[in-house]
Coordinates of C-alpha atoms in Angstrom, one line a residue:
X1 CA 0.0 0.0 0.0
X2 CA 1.6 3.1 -1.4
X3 CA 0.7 6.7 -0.2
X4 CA 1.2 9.7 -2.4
X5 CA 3.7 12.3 -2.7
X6 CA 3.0 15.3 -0.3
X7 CA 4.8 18.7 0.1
X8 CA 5.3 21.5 -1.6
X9 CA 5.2 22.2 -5.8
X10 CA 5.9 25.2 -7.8
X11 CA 3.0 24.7 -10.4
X12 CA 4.9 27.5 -12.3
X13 CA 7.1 24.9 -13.2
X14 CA 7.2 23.1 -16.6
X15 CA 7.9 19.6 -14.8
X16 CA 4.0 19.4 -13.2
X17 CA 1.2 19.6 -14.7
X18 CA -1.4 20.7 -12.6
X19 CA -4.9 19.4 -12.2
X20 CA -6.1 21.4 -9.6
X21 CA -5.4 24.7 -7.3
X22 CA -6.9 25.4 -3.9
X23 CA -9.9 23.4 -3.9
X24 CA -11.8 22.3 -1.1
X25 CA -10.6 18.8 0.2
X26 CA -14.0 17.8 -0.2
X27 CA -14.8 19.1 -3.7
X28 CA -11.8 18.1 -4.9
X29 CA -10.8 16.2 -8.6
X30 CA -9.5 13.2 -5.8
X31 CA -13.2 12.6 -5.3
X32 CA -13.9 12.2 -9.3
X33 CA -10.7 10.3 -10.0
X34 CA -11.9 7.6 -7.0
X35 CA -15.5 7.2 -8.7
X36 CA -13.6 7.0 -12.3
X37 CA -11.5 3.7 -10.7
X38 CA -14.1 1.9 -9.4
X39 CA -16.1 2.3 -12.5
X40 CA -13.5 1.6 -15.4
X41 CA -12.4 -1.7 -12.9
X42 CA -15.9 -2.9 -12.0
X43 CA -15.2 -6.3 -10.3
X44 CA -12.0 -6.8 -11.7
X45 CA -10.7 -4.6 -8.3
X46 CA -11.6 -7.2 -6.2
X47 CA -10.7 -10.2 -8.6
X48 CA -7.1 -8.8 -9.0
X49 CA -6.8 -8.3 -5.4
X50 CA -6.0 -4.4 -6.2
X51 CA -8.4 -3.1 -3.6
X52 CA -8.3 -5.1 0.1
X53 CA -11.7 -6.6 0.9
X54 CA -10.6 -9.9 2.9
X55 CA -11.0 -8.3 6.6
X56 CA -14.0 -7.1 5.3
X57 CA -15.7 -10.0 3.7
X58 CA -14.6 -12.9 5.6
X59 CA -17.1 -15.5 6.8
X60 CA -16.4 -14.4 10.4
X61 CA -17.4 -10.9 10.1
X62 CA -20.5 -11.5 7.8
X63 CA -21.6 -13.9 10.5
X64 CA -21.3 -11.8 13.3
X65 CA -23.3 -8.8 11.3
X66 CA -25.7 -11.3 10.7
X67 CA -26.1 -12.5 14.4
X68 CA -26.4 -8.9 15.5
X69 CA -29.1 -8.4 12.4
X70 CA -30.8 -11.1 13.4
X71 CA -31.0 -9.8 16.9
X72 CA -32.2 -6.5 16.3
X73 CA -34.9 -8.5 14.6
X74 CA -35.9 -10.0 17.4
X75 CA -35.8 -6.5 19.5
X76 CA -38.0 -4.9 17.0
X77 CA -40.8 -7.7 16.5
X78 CA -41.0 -7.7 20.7
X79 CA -41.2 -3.8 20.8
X80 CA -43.0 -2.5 17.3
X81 CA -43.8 -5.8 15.5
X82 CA -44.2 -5.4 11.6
X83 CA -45.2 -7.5 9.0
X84 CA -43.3 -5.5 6.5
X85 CA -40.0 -7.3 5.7
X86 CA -36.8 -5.6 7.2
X87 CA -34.9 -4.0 4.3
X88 CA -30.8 -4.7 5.1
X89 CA -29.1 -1.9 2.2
X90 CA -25.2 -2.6 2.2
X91 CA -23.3 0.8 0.7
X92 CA -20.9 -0.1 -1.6
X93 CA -21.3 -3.9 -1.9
X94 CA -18.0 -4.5 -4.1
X95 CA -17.3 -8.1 -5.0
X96 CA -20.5 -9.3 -3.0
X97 CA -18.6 -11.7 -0.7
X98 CA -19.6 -10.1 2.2
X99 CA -23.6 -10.6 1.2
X100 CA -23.2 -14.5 0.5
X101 CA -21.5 -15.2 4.0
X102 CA -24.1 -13.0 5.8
X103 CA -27.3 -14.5 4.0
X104 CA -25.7 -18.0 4.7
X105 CA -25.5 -17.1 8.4
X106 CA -29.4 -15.3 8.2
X107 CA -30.7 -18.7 6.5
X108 CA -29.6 -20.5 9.5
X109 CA -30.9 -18.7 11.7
X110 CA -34.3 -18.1 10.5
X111 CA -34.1 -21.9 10.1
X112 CA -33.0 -22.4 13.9
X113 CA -35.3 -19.9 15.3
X114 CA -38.7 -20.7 12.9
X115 CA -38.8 -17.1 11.1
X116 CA -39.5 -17.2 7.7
X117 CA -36.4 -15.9 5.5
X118 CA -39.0 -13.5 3.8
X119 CA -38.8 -11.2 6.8
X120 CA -36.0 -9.8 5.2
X121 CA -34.8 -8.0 2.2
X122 CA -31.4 -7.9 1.2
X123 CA -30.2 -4.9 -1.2
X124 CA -26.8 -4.9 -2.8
X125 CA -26.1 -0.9 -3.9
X126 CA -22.9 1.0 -5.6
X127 CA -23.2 3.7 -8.0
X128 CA -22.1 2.0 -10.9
X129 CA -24.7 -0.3 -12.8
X130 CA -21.7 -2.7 -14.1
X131 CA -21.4 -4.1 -10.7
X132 CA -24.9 -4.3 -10.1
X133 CA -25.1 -6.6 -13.1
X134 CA -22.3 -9.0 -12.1
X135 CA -23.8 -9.6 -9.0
X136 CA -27.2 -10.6 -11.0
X137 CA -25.5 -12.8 -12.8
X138 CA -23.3 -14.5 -10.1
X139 CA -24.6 -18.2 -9.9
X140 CA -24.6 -18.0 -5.9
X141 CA -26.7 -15.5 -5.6
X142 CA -29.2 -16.6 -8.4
X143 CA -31.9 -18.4 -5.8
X144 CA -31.6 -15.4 -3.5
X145 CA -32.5 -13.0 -6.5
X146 CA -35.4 -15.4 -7.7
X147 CA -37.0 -15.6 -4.4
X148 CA -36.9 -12.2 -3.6
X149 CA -34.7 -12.5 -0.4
X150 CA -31.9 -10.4 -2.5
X151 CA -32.0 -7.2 -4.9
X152 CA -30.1 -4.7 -5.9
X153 CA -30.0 -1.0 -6.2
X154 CA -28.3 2.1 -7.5
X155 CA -27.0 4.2 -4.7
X156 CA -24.4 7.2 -4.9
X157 CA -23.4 7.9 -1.0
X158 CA -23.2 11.8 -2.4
X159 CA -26.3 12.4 -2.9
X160 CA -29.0 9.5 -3.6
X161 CA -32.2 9.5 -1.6
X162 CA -34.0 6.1 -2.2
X163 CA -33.4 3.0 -3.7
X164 CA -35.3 1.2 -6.4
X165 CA -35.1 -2.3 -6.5
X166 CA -34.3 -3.3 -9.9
X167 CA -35.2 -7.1 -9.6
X168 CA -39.2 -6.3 -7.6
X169 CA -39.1 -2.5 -9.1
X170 CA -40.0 -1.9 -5.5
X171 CA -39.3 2.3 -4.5
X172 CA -38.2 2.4 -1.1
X173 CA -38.4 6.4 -0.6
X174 CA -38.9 8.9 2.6
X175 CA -41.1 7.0 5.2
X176 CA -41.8 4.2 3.1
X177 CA -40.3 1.7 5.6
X178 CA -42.3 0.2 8.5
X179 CA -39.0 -2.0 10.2
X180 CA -36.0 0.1 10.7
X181 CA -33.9 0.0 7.7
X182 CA -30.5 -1.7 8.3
X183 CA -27.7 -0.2 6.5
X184 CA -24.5 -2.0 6.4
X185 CA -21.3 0.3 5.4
X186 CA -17.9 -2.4 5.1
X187 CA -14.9 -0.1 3.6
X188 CA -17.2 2.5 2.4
X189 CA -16.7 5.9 4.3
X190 CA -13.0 5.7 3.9
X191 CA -13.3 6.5 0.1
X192 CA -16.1 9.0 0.1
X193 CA -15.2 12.4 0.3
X194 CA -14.3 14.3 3.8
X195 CA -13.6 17.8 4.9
X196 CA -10.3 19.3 5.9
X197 CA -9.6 21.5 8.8
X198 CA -6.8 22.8 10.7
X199 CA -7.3 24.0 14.0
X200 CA -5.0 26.2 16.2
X201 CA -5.9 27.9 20.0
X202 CA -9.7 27.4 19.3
X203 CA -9.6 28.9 15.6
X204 CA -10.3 27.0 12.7
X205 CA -8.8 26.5 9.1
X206 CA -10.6 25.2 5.8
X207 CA -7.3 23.4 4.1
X208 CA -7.8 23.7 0.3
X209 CA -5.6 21.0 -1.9
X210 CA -3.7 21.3 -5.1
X211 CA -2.9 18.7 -7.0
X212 CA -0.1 17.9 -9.8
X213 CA 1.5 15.1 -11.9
X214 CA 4.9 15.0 -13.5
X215 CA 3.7 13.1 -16.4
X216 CA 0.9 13.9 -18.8
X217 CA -2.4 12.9 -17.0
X218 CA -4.4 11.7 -20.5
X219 CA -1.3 9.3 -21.0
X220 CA -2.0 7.5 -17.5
X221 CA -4.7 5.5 -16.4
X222 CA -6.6 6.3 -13.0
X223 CA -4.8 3.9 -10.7
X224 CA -1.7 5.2 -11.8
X225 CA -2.3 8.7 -11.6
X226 CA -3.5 8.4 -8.0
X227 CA -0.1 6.9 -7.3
X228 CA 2.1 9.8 -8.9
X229 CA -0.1 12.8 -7.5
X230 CA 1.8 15.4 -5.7
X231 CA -0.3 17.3 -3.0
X232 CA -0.4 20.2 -1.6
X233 CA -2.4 22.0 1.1
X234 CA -3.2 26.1 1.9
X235 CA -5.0 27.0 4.6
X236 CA -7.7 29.9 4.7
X237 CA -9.4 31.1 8.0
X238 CA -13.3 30.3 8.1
X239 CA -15.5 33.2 8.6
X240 CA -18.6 32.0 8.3
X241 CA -20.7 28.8 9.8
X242 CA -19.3 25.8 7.4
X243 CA -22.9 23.6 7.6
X244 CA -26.3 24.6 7.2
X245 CA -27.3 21.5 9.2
X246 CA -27.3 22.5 12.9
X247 CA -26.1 19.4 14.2
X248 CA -23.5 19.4 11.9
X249 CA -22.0 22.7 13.2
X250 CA -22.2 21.9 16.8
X251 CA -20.2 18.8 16.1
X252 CA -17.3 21.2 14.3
X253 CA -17.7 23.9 16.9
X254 CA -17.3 21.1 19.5
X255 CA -14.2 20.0 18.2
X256 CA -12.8 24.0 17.4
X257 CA -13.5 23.8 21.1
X258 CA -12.0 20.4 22.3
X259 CA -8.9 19.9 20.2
X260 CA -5.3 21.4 20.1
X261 CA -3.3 22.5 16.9
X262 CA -4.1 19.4 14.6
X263 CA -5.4 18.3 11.5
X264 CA -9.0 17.1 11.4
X265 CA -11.2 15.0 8.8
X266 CA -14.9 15.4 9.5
X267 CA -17.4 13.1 7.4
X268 CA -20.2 15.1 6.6
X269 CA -20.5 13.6 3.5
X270 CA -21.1 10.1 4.9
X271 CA -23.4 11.5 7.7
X272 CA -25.9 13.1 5.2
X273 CA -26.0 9.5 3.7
X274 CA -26.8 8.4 6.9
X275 CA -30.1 11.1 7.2
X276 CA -31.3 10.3 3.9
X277 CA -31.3 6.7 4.1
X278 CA -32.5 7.0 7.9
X279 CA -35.5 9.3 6.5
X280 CA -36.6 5.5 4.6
X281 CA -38.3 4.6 7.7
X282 CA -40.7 5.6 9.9
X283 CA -38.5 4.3 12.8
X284 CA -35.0 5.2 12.4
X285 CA -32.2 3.1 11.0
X286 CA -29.5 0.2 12.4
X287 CA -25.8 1.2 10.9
X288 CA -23.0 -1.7 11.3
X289 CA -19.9 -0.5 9.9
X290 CA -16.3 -1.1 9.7
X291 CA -13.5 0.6 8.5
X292 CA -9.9 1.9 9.5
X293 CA -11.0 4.2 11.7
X294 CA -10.8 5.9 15.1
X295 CA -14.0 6.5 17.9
X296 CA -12.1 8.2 20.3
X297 CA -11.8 12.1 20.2
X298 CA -8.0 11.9 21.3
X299 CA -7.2 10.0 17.4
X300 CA -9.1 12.7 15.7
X301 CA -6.4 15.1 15.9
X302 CA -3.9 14.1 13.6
X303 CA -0.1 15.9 13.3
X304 CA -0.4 16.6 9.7
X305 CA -2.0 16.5 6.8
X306 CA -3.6 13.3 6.1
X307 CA -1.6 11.0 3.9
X308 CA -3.4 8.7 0.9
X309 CA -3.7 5.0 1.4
X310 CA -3.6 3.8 -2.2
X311 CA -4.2 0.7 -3.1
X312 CA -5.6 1.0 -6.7
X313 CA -8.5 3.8 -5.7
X314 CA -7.3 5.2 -2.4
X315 CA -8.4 5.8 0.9
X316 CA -8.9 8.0 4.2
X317 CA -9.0 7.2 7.7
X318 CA -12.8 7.7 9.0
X319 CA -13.5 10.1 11.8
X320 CA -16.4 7.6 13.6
X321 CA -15.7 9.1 16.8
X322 CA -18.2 12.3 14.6
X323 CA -20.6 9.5 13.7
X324 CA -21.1 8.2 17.7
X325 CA -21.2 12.2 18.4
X326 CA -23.9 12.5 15.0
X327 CA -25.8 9.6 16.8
X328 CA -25.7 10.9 20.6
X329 CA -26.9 14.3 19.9
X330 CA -30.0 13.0 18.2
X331 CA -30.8 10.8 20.6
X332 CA -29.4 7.6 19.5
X333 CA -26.8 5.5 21.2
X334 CA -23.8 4.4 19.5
X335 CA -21.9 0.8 20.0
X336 CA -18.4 1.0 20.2
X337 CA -15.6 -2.0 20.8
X338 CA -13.9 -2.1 24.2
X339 CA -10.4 -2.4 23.4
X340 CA -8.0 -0.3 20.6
X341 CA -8.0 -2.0 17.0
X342 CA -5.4 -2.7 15.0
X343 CA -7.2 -3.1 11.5
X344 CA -10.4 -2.0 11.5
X345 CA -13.0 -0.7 14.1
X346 CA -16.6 -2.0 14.4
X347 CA -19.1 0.4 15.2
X348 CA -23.0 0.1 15.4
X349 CA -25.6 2.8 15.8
X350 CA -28.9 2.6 16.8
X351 CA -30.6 5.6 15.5
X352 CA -33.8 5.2 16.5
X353 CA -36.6 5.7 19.3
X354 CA -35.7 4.3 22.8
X355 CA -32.2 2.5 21.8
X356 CA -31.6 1.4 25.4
X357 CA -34.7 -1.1 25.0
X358 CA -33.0 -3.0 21.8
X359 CA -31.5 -5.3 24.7
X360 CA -30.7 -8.8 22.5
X361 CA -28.9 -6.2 19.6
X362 CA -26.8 -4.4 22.8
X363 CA -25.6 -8.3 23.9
X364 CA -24.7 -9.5 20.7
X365 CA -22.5 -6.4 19.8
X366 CA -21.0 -6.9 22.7
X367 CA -20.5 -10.6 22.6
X368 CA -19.6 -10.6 18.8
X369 CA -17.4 -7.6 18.4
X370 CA -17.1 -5.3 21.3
X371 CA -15.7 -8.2 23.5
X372 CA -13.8 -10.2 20.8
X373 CA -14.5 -9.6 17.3
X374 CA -13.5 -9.6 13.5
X375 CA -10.1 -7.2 14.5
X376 CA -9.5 -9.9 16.9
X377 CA -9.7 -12.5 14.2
X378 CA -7.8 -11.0 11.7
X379 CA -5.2 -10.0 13.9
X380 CA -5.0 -14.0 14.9
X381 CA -5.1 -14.9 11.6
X382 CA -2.5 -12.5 10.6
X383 CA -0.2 -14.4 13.2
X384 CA -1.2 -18.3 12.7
X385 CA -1.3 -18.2 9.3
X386 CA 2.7 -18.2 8.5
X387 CA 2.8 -21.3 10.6
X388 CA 0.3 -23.5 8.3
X389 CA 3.6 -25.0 7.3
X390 CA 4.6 -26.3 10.6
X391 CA 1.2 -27.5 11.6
X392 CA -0.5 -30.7 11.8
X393 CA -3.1 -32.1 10.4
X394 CA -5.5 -32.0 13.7
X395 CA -4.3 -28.5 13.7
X396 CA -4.9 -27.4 10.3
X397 CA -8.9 -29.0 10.7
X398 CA -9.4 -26.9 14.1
X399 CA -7.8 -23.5 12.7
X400 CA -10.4 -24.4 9.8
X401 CA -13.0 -24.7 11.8
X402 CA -12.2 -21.8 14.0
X403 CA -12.5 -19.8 10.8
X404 CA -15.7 -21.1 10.2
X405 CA -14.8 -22.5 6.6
X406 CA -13.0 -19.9 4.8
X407 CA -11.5 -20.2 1.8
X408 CA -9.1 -17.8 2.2
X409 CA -7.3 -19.7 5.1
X410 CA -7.7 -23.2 3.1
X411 CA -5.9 -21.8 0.1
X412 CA -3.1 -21.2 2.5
X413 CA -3.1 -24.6 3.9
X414 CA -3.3 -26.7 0.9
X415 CA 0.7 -27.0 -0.1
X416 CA 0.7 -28.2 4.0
X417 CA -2.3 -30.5 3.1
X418 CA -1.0 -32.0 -0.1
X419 CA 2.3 -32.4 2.0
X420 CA 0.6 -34.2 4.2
X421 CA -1.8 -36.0 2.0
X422 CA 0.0 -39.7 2.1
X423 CA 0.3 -39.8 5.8
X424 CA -3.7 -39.7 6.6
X425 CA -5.6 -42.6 7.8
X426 CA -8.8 -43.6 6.3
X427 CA -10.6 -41.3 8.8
X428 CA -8.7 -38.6 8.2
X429 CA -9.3 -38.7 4.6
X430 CA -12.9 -38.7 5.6
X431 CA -12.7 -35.7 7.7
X432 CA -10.7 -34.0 5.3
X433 CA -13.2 -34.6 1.9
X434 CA -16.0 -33.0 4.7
X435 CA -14.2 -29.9 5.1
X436 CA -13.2 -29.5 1.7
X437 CA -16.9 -29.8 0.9
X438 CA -17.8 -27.7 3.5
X439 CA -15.8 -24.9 2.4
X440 CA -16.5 -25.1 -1.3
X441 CA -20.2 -24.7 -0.1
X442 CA -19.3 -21.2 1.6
X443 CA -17.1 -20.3 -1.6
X444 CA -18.3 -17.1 -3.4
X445 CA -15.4 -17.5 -6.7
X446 CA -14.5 -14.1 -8.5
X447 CA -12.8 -15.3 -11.2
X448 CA -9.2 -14.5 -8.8
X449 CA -6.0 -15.8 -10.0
X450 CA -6.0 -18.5 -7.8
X451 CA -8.5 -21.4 -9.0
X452 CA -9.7 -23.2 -5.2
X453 CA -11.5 -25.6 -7.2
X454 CA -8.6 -26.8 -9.1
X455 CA -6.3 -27.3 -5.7
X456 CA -9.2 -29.1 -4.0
X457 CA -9.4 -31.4 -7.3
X458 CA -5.6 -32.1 -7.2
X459 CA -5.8 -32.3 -3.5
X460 CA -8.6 -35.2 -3.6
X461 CA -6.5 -37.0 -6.2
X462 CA -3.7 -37.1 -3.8
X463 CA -5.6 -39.2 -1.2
X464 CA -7.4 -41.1 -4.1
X465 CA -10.8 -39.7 -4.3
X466 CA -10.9 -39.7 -7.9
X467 CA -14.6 -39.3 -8.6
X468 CA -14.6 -36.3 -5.8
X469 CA -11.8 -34.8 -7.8
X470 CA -13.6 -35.1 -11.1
X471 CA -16.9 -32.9 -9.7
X472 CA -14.0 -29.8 -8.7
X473 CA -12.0 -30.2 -12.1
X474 CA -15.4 -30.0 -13.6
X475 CA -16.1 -26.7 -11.5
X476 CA -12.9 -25.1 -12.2
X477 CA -13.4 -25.9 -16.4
X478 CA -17.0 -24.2 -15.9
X479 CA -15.5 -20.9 -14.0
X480 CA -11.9 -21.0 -15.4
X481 CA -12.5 -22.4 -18.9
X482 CA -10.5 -25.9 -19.9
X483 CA -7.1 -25.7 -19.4
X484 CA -4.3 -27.8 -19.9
X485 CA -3.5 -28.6 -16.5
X486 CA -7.3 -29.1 -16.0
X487 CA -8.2 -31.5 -19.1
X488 CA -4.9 -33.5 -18.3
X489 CA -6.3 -34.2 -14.9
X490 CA -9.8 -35.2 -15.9
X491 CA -8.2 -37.6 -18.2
X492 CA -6.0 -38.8 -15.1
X493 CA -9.1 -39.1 -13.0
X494 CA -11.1 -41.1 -15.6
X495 CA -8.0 -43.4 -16.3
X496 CA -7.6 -44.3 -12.5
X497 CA -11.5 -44.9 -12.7
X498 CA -11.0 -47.2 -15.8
X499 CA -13.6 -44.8 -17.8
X500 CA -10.9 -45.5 -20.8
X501 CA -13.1 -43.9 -23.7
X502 CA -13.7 -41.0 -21.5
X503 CA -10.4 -40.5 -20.7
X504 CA -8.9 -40.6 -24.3
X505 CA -11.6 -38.1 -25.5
X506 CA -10.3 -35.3 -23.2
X507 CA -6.9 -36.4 -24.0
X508 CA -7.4 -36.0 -28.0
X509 CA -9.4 -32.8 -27.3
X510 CA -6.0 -31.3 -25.2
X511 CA -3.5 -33.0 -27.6
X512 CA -5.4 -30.8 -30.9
X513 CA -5.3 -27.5 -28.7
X514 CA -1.5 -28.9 -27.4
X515 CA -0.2 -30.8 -29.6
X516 CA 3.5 -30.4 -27.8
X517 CA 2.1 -31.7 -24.6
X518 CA 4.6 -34.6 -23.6
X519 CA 2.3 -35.8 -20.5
X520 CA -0.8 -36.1 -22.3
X521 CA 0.7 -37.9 -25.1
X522 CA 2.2 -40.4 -22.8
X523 CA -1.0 -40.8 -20.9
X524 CA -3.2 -41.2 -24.4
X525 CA -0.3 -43.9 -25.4
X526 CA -0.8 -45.8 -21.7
X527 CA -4.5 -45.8 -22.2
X528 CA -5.7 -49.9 -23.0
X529 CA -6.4 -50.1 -26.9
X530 CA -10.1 -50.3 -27.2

């Protein structure tokens, strides 16, 4: 993760070209360039790995939204009951990953607890249409979309105000909500655009940002422009009340009063969203959301000017200590983990009449984040992971487990599986095809470069499951297309399984498309004569 060039530039100069002067931080051409990314990359940022979503996405995290979801369920059908089902919008959706783990986890536990799954709606939302037609067309989520549990939405965190649902052509507008609408916000505010101040003995600064390149912007592309942008920041005094929303003033005059010389980014942007999509329902709103980020007021004040996080788009640290102060002044209560973070806080606000009385939401925050939560487990993970190739077999099955079937973690474990693989007993081999399955099951592919169903395959043929293998060969051909590696062992799997004429079809098919391939040759020549 790169950051871009700050200090000082002579835009006089004939080595920068300059692309903006003194511009508000939050107006500024950083904003435009950030949309432009995400919607010339589409789901290819995620499927590249260019823009982090792991810590974000991970079964672990999804789950524990979709416990605390699932609680506040419960809360709201004891308190206000509605027959109306509760509309869940996630901002920014990205790759979608995040929605398959949590709709596994709310299937189960309507299941468990007897409440039909049609008490809820799910809506995916970005800005950009492209995204929202990949997701339509993702095989996973193609019973969700046809039984109305899942839809999708454009929504611009700038400045939409409703959503229409593209698969029911439903219009969920001001007070059109019965339920509390549940807005889930995963690496969103980071990249939406903030204000700048300064502040110094109680007065207060609007920084303004220039911006310049030393190599012709139309010969870049957007990534790369982001990463060879020079910034620089002027400073004029404010005169004049910044907001015309009066809560939004108080919370900057609070913090001209509260915080020493320091730099400070204030999310205004982000808490408009928040109104708007609050003004859905008649009663309030339920925001989960995790980012890098700080809650306490102590973190706000920051030395200098804030530095980019790039990472293909970029990103900004988000101020959610303003969000809990947002929610406390209007009478909501904020959620907020016990102990510092290292990757990403977890907050939850309950914006809504009498929050104190949502008493099974306040225990499972509490239980699944604030006491130990998805920081926790990314951190762990983070540490165990490098010693998959020490680790035992036993071992590897619990850590799997622990991770509640993730796919990330089994791609790391598979060179120790495959080491392992002629060492396991018949029981272990049985434990192991389980697992394999039961990850596979919580898989959400992109199309990344590494193809899980292709390891598993070769993985199952190492402990002889030949027919086993043959169903994730056949998976990786149907997401990955029929490569050589692939046809050659879906020959090798029919030839162990004496399927003879099936085996030498795939082997003429690879020998026309490779006709220097030495190992299929030699197989097609071992094959019995028919």
């Amino acid at each position: 993760m790169d950051n871009a060039t700050q200090g000082q530039f002579d835009e006089s100069e004939a080595a920068y070209y300059l692309l903006e002067q003194r511009q508000a931080f939050s107006s500024s051409k950083l904003w435009d360039m950030q949309r432009a990314y995400f919607a010339e990359r589409g789901a290819a940022a995620w499927q590249s790995g260019e823009v982090p979503h792991y810590v974000t996405s991970n079964p672990t995290i999804a789950q524990t939204y979709a416990d605390i979801v699932f609680a506040f369920y419960q809360d709201r059908q004891r308190l206000q009951p509605s027959e109306q089902a509760m509309v869940i919008a996630e901002l920014g959706a990205g790759s979608g990953r995040f929605a398959f783990h949590f709709l596994l986890r709310l299937e189960q536990l309507c299941a468990d607890h007897e409440t039909p799954i049609s008490a809820f709606c799910y809506v995916l939302t970005d800005f950009t249409q492209a995204n929202l037609d990949a997701w339509q067309l993702h095989p996973r989520f193609k019973p969700w979309f046809e039984s109305g549990l899942l839809d999708c939405a454009l929504f611009d965190v700038t400045d939409s105000d409703r959503l229409h649902l593209q698969r029911s052509d439903e219009l969920i507008e001001v007070g059109t909500l019965q339920h509390p609408i549940v807005v889930i916000a995963n690496y969103v505010f980071d990249g939406v655009p903030q204000d700048l101040f300064f502040l110094r003995d109680q007065v207060m600064q609007e920084c303004l940002i220039s911006l310049a390149t030393k190599q012709p912007p139309q010969e870049v592309d957007v990534a790369s422009l982001l990463r060879q942008l020079y910034i620089r920041y002027d400073y004029v005094p404010l005169t004049a009340a910044v907001y015309s929303e009066p809560v939004l003033q108080e919370l900057l005059d609070r913090y001209r009063q509260q915080l020493p010389e320091a730099h400070m980014l204030f999310p205004a942007c982000a808490l408009r969203c928040l109104t708007r999509l609050q003004a859905l329902s008649h009663h309030g709103m339920l925001l989960l959301s995790a980012d890098k980020g700080t809650h306490d007021l102590q973190s706000v004040a920051l030395s200098e000017a804030p530095q980019l996080s790039h990472h293909g788009s970029f990103s900004l640290s988000v101020n959610y200590h303003a969000f809990v102060a947002w929610s406390e002044l209007q009478g909501g209560m904020a959620l907020v983990p016990e102990n510092r973070h290292r990757s990403i806080a977890v907050i939850a606000l309950l914006m809504l009449a009498q929050p104190q009385q949502h008493v099974r939401t306040c225990q499972a925050y509490r239980q699944r984040i604030s006491v130990c939560g998805p920081d926790d487990f990314y951190t762990l993970t983070k540490c165990l992971q490098p010693q998959m190739p020490e680790m035992q077999f036993v071992e590897i099955l619990a850590y799997l487990r622990w991770t509640r079937a993730d796919a990330h973690q089994l791609c790391a474990a598979i060179p120790r599986l495959a080491a392992l693989a002629p060492t396991l007993s018949a029981g272990e081999v049985a434990e192991l095809k389980r697992m394999l399955d039961r990850v596979w099951d919580a898989y959400f592919p992109l199309g990344e470069e590494r193809d899980l169903a292709f390891d598993i395959g070769c993985l199952l043929y190492e402990v002889g499951d030949y027919r086993h293998a043959l169903h994730y060969f056949d998976w990786s051909v149907a997401i990955y297309g029929e490569h050589g590696g692939t046809m050659f062992n879906i020959a090798a799997c029919y030839d162990q399984l004496g399927q003879f004429p099936a085996a030498r079809t795939v082997l003429e098919k690879l020998m026309a498309s490779e006709p220097e391939n030495e190992e299929a040759r030699a197989l097609f020549a071992a094959l019995p004569a028919v």
